[in-house]
Coordinates of C-alpha atoms and ligand atoms in Angstrom, one line a residue:
X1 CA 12.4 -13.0 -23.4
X2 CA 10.4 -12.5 -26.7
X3 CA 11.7 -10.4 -29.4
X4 CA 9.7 -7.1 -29.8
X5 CA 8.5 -5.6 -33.2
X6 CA 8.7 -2.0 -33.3
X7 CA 7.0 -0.2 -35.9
X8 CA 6.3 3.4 -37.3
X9 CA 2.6 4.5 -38.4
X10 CA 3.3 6.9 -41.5
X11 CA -0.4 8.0 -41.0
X12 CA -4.0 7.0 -39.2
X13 CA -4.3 4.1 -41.4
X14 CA -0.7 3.7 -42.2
X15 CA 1.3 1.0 -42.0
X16 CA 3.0 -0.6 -39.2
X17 CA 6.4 -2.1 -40.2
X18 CA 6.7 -5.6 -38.5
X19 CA 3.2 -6.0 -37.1
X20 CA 0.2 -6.0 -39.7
X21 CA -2.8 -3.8 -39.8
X22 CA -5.0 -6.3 -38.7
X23 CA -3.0 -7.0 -35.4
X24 CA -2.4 -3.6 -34.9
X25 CA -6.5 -2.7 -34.9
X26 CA -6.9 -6.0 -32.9
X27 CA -5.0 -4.2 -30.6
X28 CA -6.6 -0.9 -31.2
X29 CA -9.7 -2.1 -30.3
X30 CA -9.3 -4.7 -27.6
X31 CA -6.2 -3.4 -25.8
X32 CA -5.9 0.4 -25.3
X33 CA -7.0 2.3 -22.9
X34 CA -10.0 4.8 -24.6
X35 CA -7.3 7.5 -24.5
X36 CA -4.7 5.5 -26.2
X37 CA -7.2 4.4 -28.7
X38 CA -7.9 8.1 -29.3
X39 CA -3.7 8.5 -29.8
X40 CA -3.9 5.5 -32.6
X41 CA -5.0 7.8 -34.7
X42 CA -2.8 10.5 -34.4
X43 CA -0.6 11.2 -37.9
X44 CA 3.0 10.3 -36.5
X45 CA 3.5 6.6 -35.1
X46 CA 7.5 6.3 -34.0
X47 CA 8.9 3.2 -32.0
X48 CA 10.1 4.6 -28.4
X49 CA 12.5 2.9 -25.5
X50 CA 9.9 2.9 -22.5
X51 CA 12.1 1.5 -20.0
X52 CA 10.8 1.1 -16.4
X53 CA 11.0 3.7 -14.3
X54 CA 11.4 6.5 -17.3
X55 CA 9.0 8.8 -17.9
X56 CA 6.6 8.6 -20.8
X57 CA 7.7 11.4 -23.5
X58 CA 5.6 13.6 -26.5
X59 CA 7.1 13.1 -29.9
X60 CA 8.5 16.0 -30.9
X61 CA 6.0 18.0 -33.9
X62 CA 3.3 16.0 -31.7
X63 CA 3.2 12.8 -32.5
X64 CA 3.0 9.7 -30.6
X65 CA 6.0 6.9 -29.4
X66 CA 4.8 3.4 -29.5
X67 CA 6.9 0.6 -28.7
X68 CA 4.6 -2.5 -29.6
X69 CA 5.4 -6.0 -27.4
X70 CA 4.9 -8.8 -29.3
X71 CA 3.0 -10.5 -26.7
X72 CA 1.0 -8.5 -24.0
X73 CA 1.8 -11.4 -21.9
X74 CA 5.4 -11.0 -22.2
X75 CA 6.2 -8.1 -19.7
X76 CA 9.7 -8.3 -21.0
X77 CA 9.1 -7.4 -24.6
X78 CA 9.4 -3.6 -24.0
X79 CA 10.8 -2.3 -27.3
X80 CA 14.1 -0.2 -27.5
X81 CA 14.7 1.9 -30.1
X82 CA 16.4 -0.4 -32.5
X83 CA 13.6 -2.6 -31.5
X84 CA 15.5 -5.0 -29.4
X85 CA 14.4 -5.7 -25.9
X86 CA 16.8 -4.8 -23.3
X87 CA 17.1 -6.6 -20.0
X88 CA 14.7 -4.4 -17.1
X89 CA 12.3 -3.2 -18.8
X90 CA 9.5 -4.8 -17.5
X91 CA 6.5 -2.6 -18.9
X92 CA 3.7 -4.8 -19.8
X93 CA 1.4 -5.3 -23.0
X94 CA -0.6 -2.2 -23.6
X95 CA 1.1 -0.1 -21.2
X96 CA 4.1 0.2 -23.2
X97 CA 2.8 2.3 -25.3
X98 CA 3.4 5.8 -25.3
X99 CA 1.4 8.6 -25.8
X100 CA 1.7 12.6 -26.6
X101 CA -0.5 13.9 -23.4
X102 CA -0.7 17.1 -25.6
X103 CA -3.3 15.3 -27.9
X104 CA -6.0 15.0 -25.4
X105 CA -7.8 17.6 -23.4
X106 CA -8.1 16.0 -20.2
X107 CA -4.6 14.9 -19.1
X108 CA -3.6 19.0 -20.1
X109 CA -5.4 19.0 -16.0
X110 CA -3.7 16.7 -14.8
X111 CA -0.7 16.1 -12.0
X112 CA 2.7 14.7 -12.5
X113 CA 2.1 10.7 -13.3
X114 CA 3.0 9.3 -9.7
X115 CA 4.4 5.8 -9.3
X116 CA 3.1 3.2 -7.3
X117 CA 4.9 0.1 -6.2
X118 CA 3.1 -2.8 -4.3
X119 CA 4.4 -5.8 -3.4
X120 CA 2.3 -9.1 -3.5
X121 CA 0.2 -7.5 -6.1
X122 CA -0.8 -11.2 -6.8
X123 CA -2.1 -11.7 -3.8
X124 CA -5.6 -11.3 -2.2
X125 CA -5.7 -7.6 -1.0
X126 CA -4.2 -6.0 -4.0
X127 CA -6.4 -7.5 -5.8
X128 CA -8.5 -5.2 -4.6
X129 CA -6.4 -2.3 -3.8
X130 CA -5.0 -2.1 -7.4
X131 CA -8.4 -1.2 -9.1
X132 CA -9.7 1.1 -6.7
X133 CA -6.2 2.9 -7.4
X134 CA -6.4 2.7 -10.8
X135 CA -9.7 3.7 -10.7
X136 CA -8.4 7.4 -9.1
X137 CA -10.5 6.5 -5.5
X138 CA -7.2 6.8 -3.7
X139 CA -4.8 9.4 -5.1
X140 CA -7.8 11.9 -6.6
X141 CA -9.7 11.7 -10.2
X142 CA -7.2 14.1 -11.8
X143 CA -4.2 12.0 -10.7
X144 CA -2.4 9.8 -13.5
X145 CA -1.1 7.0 -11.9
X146 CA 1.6 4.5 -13.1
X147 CA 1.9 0.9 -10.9
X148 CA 5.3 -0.8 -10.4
X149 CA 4.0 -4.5 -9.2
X150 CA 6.1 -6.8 -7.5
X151 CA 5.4 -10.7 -7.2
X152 CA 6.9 -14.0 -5.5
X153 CA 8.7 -15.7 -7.9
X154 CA 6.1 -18.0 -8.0
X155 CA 3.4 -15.5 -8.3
X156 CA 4.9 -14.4 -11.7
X157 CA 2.2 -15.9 -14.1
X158 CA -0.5 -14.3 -11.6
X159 CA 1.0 -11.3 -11.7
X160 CA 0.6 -11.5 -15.1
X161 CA -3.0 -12.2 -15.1
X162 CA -3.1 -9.2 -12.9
X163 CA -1.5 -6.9 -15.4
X164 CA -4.2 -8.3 -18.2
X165 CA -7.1 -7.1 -15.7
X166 CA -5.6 -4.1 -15.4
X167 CA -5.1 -3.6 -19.2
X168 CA -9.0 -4.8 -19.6
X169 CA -10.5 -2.6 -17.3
X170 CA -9.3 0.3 -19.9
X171 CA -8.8 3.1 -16.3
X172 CA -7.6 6.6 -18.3
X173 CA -5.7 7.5 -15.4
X174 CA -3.6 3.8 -15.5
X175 CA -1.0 5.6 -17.8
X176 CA 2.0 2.4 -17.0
X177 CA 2.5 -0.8 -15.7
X178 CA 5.1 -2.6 -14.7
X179 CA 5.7 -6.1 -13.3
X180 CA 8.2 -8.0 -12.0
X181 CA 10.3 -9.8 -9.2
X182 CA 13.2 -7.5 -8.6
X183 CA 13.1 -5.1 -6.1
X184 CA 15.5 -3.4 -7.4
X185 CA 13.5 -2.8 -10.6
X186 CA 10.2 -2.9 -9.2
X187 CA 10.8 -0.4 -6.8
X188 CA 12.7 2.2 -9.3
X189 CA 11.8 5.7 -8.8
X190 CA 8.9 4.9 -6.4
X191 CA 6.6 7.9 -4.9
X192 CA 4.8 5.3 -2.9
X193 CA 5.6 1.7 -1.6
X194 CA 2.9 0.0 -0.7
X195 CA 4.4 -3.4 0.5
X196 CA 1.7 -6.2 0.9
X197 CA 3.4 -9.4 0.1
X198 CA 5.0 -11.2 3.0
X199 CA 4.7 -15.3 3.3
X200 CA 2.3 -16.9 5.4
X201 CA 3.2 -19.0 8.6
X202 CA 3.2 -22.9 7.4
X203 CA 2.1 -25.4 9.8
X204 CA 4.4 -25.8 13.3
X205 CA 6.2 -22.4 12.1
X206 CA 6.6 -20.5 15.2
X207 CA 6.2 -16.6 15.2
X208 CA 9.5 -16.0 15.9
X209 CA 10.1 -18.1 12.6
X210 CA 7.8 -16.1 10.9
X211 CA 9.5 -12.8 12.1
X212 CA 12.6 -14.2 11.1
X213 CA 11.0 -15.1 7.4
X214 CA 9.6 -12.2 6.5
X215 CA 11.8 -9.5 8.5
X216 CA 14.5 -10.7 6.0
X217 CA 12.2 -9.8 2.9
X218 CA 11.4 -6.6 4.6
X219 CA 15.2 -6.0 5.3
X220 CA 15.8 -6.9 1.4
X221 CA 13.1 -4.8 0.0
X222 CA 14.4 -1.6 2.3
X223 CA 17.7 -1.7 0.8
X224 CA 16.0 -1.6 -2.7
X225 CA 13.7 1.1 -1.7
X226 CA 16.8 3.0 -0.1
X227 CA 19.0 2.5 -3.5
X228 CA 16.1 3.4 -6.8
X229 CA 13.2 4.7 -4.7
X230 CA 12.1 8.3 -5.0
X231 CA 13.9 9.9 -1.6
X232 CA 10.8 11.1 -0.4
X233 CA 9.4 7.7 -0.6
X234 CA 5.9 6.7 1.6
X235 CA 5.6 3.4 2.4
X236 CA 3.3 1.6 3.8
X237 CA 3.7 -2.0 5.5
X238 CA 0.6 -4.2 5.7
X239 CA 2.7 -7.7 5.3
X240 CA 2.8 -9.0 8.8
X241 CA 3.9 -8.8 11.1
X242 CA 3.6 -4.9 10.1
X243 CA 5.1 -2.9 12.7
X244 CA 8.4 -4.8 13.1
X245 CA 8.5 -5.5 9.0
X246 CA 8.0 -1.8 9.0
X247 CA 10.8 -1.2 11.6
X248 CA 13.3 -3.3 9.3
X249 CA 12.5 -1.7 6.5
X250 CA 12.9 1.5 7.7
X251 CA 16.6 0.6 9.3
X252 CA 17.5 -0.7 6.1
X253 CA 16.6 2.4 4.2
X254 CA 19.1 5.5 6.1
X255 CA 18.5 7.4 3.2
X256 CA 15.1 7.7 3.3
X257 CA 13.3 10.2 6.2
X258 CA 11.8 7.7 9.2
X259 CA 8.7 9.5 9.6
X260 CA 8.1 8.5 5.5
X261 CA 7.3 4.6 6.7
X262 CA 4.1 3.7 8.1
X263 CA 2.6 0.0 9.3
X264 CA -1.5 -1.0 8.4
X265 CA -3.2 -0.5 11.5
X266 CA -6.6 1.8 9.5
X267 CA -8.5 -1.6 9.5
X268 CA -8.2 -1.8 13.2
X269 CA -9.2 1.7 13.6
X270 CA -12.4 0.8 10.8
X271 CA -13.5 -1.9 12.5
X272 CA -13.3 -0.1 15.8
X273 CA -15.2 2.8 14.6
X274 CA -18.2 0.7 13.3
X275 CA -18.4 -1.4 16.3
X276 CA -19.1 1.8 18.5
X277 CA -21.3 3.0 16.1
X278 CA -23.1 -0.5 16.2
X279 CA -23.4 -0.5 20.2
X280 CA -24.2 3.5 20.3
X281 CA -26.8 2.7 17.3
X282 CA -25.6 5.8 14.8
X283 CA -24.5 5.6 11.6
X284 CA -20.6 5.1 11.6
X285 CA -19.4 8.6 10.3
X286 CA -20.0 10.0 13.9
X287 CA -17.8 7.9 15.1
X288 CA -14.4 10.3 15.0
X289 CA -10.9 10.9 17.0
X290 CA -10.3 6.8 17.2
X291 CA -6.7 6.1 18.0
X292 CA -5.2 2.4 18.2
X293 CA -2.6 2.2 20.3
X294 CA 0.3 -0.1 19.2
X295 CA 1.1 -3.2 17.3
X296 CA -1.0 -4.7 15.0
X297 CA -1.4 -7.9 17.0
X298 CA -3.8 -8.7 20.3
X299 CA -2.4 -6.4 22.4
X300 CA -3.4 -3.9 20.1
X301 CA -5.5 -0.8 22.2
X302 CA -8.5 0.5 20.9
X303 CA -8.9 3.5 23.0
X304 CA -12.5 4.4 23.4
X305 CA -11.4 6.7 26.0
X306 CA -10.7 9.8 23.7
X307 CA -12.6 8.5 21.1
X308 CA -16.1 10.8 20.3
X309 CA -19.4 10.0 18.8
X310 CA -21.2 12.8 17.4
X311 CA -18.3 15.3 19.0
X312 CA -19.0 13.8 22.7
X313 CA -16.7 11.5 24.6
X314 CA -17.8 7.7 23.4
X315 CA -18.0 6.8 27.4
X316 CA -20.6 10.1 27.5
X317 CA -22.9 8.0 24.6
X318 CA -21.9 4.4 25.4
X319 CA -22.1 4.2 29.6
X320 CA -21.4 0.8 29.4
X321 CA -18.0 0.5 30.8
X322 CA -17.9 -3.0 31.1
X323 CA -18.8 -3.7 27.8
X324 CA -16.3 -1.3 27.1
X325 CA -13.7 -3.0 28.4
X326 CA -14.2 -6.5 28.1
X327 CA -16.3 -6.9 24.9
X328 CA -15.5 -4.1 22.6
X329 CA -11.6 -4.4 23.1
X330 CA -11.2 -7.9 22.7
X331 CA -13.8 -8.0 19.6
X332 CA -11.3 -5.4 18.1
X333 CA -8.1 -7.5 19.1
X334 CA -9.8 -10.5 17.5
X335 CA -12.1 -9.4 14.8
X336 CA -9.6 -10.7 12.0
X337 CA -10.3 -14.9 13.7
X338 CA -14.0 -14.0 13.9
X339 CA -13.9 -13.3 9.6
X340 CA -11.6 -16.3 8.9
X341 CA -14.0 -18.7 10.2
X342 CA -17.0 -17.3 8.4
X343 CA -15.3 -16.8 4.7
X344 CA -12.4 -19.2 4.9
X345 CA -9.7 -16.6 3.9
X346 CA -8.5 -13.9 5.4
X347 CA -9.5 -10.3 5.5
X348 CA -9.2 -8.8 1.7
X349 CA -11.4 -6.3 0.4
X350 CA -11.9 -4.6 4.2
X351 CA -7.9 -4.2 4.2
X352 CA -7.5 -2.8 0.7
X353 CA -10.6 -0.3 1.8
X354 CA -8.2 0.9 4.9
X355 CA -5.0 0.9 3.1
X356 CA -7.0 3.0 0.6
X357 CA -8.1 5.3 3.3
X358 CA -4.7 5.1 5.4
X359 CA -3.6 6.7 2.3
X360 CA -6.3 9.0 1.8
X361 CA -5.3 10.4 5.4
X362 CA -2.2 11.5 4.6
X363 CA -2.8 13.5 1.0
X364 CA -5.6 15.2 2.2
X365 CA -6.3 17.2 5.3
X366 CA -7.1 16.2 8.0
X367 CA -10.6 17.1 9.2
X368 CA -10.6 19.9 12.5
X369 CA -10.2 18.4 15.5
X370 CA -9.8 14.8 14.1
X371 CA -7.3 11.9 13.9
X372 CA -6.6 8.7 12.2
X373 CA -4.0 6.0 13.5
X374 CA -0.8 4.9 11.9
X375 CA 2.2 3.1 12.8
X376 CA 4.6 5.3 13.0
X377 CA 8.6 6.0 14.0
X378 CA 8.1 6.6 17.9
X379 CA 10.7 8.7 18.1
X380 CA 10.2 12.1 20.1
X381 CA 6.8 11.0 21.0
X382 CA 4.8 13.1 23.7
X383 CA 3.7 9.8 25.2
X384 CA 6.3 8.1 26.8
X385 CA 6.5 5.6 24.9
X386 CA 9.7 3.6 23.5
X387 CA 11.5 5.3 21.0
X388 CA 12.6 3.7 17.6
X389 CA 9.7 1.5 17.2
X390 CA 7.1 1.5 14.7
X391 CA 3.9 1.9 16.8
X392 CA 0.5 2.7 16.3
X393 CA -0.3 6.3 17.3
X394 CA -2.7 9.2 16.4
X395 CA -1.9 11.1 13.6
X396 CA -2.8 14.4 11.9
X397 CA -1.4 15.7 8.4
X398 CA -2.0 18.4 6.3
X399 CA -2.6 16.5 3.3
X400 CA 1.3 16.9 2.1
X401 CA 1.6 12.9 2.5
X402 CA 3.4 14.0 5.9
X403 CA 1.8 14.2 9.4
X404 CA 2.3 14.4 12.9
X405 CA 1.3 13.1 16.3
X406 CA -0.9 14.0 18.1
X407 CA -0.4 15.2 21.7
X408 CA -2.3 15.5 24.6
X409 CA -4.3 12.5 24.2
X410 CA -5.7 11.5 27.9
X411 CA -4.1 7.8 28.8
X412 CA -5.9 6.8 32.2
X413 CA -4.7 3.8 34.2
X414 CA -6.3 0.9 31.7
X415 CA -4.9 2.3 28.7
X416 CA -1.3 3.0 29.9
X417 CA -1.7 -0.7 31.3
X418 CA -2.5 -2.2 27.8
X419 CA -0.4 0.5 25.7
X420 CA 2.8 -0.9 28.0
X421 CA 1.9 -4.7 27.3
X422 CA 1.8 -3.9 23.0
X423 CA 5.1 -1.3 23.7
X424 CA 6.6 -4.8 25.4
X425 CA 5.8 -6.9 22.7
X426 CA 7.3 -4.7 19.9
X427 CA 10.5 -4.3 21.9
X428 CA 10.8 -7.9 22.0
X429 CA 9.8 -8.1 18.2
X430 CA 12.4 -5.9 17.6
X431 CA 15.0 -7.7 19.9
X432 CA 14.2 -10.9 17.7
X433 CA 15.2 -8.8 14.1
X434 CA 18.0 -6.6 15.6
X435 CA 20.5 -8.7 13.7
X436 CA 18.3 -7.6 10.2
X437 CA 19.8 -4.1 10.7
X438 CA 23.4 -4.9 11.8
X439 CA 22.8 -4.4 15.7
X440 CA 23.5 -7.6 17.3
X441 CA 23.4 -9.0 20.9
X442 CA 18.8 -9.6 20.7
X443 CA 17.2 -12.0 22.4
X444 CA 14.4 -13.4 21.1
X445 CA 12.2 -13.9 23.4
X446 CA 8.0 -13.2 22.6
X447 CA 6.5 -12.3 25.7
X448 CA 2.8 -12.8 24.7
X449 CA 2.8 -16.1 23.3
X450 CA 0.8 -16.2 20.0
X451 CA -0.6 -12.4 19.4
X452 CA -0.9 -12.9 15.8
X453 CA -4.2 -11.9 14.7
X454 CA -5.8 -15.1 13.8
X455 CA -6.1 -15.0 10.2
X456 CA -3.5 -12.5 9.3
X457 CA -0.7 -14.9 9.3
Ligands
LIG1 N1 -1.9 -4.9 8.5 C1 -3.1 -5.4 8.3 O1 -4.1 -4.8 8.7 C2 -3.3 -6.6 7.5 C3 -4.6 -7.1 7.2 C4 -4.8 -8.3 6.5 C5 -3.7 -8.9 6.0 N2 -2.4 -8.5 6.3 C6 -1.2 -9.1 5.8 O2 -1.0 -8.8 4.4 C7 -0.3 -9.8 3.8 C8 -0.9 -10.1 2.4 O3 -2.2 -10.7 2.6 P1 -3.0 -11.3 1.3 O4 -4.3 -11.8 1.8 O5 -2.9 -10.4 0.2 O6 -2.0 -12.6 1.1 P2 -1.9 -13.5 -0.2 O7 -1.2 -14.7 0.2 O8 -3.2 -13.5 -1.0 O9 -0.9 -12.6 -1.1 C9 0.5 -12.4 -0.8 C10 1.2 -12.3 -2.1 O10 2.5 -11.9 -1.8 C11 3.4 -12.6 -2.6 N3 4.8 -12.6 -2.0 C12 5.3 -13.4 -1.1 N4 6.6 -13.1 -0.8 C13 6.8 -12.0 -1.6 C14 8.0 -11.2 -1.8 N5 9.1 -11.5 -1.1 N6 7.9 -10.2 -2.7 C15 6.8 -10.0 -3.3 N7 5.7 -10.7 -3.2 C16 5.7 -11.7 -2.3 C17 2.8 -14.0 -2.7 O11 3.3 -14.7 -3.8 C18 1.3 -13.7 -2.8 O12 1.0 -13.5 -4.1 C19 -0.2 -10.9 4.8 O13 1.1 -10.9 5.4 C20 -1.3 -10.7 5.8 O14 -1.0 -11.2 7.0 C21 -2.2 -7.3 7.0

């Protein structure tokens, strides 16, 4: 861990004890954020403790805390106030600077800073997600945002490089960043947990292996959430297999409300809406009210039954039934394998897009009459369907970052079919991870076979 310098700027061009002009204006000018630049030049420097997880504080008389890491690549070298570092604070290069939010006109207008943790934030979706958050596209333009990231182990130095992006893309609303590989830290005071990083399935691994793999870094990663996280926590699962890693989170988090944890099935639900709109030839915004039923795996249910286009039942617009049935669906279930083979990697940017607008969906209202699809606790669902899973149903919310289900959904004969074959398989998921959250006596036997969507291993 590097040594930090702390300094005190008696003035706008004052001096900086321990660091020297010139590397302070290097700084100045390559490092802050425009609004920090702006606070360089405020009379009163003072070195400040910016721990992790503690809020950013005004100076008393108005002047500005700055605790000045020797490296920006040593996430570490947060400064305390005698200037030594102290073990967890993992704030990172210009983001441990401190600022007095009285100074400046716009963040007077602004919310509360909210904390975001993600895990994998080396990986290939948050490097997406993370800028368009940063950017304010997610939480709202008048929402100051600080990012708790959360790597591998041996992700560390990309997490790194991640942090450095983040500090070069100078985002005023990016007001702290922090990066590290302990749950326990990362996930400190946490409004949102938005967990991405899971290990993919090596060659010969069986899914029950995979399961096994990740459900205990999902059981891990509850217990953090349950012990530092905000208690009215969201989280949001996308690391697969979602709905179960979302189930053992959940059951290793008491403390935290069920209905707060949600698994990724939005880019399911996108890439349903645009394939209706493709075969009905409209533009994809009249596609509305599209629930998938479910896990997150092929026996996922796009139901195109109560789905509308243009406010009229899709079967209404699109009469072809057949293709309904045995093309759409299946192209859903499978669209993941289709993108693989044609970029080489798995879906990135499309998922960032729907965790981005799974979000959206639950902190702001929900259009009249609409719906978007989660995975959600299935507890006291109007549906019949198994309780204490985390399945895939349609949602409404108020824009509170709560929702509820929606009832009264019609579920003919070929939906309630398919919806029983995905409630199957997520029993038996959960029968294989029982053990994760103290209940023993599971078998672990996959009914399916291989129902991983190719591609999101
Ligand atoms: N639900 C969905 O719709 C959906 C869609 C696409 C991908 N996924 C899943 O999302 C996950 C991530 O995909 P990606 O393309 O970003 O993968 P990636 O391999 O590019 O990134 C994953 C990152 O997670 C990190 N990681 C691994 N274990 C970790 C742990 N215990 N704690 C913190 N970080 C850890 C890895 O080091 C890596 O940097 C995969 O499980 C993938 O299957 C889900």
């Amino acid at each position: 861990m590097a040594a930090a310098k702390v300094a005190t700027l008696q003035s706008a061009a004052g001096t900086l004890a321990g660091v020297s002009q010139s590397k302070l204006l290097d700084r100045k000018i390559h490092a802050a954020p425009l609004n920090l630049r702006r606070s360089l030049f405020v009379p009163s420097f003072e070195a400040k403790h910016n721990g992790m997880g503690r809020s950013k504080q005004a100076t008393r008389g108005g002047g500005v805390r700055a605790a000045l890491a020797e490296s920006p690549a040593k996430p570490e070298a947060a400064a305390s106030q005698n200037g030594a570092v102290s073990e967890g604070d993992n704030c990172f290069g210009v983001f441990c600077l401190t600022y007095d939010p009285t100074k400046e006109e716009k963040p007077k207008t602004w919310k509360k800073t909210l904390r975001i943790a993600v895990s994998g934030a080396a990986g290939q979706i948050s490097n997406h997600l993370l800028f368009k958050i940063a950017a304010g596209e997610v939480f709202g333009q008048d929402q100051p945002i600080a990012l708790n990231l959360l790597g591998s182990s041996r992700s560390r130095e990309a997490l790194e490089g991640v942090a450095m992006e983040l500090e070069d893309s100078l985002f005023p609303l990016l007001r702290e960043v922090s990066i590290g590989v302990e749950p326990m830290q990362v996930f400190r005071d946490a409004d949102w947990a938005l967990l991405i990083g899971a290990k993919p399935r090596g060659p010969g691994m069986e899914r029950s292996d995979l399961l096994e793999l990740n459900g205990q870094i999902f059981a891990d990663q509850g217990k953090a959430l349950n012990a530092v996280a905000n208690k009215d926590v969201k989280v949001l699962v996308v690391g697969n297999p979602c709905n179960t890693n979302a189930l053992i989170c959940m059951e290793n988090a008491p403390d935290i409300p069920k209905k707060n944890f949600h698994a990724l099935t939005r880019l399911d639900e996108n890439r349903a809406k645009c394939q209706l709109a493709l075969k009905a030839g409209v533009w994809y915004d009249a596609v509305t009210n599209m629930t998938i039923w479910g896990n997150h795996s092929t026996t996922q249910v796009p139901d195109f039954v109560n789905a509308k286009i243009y406010g009229h039942p899709v079967k209404d617009v699109i009469k072809d039934t057949h293709w309904l049935e045995n093309d759409f669906t299946p192209a859903i279930q499978t669209r993941g394998g289709k993108l693989i083979k044609k970029w080489g990697r798995s879906s990135a940017a499309s998922t960032a897009v729907s965790i981005a607008d799974a979000i959206k969906s639950l902190v702001t209202p929900t259009p009249e009459g609409d719906w978007f699809s989660s995975g959600v606790w299935s507890e006291g669902n109007p549906y019949g369907i198994a309780q204490d899973l985390v399945f895939s149903l349609p949602c409404r919310s108020e824009g509170d970052g709560n929702y509820e289900v929606v009832s009264g959904l019609e579920i003919d004969a070929w939906l309630r079919e398919r919806i029983q074959k995905s409630e199957e398989e997520l029993q038996a998921e959960k029968n294989c991870v029982k053990h994760l959250f103290g209940e023993f006596g599971g078998v672990c036997d996959l009914p399916f076979g291989d129902t991983l969507l190719p591609g999101e291993q």
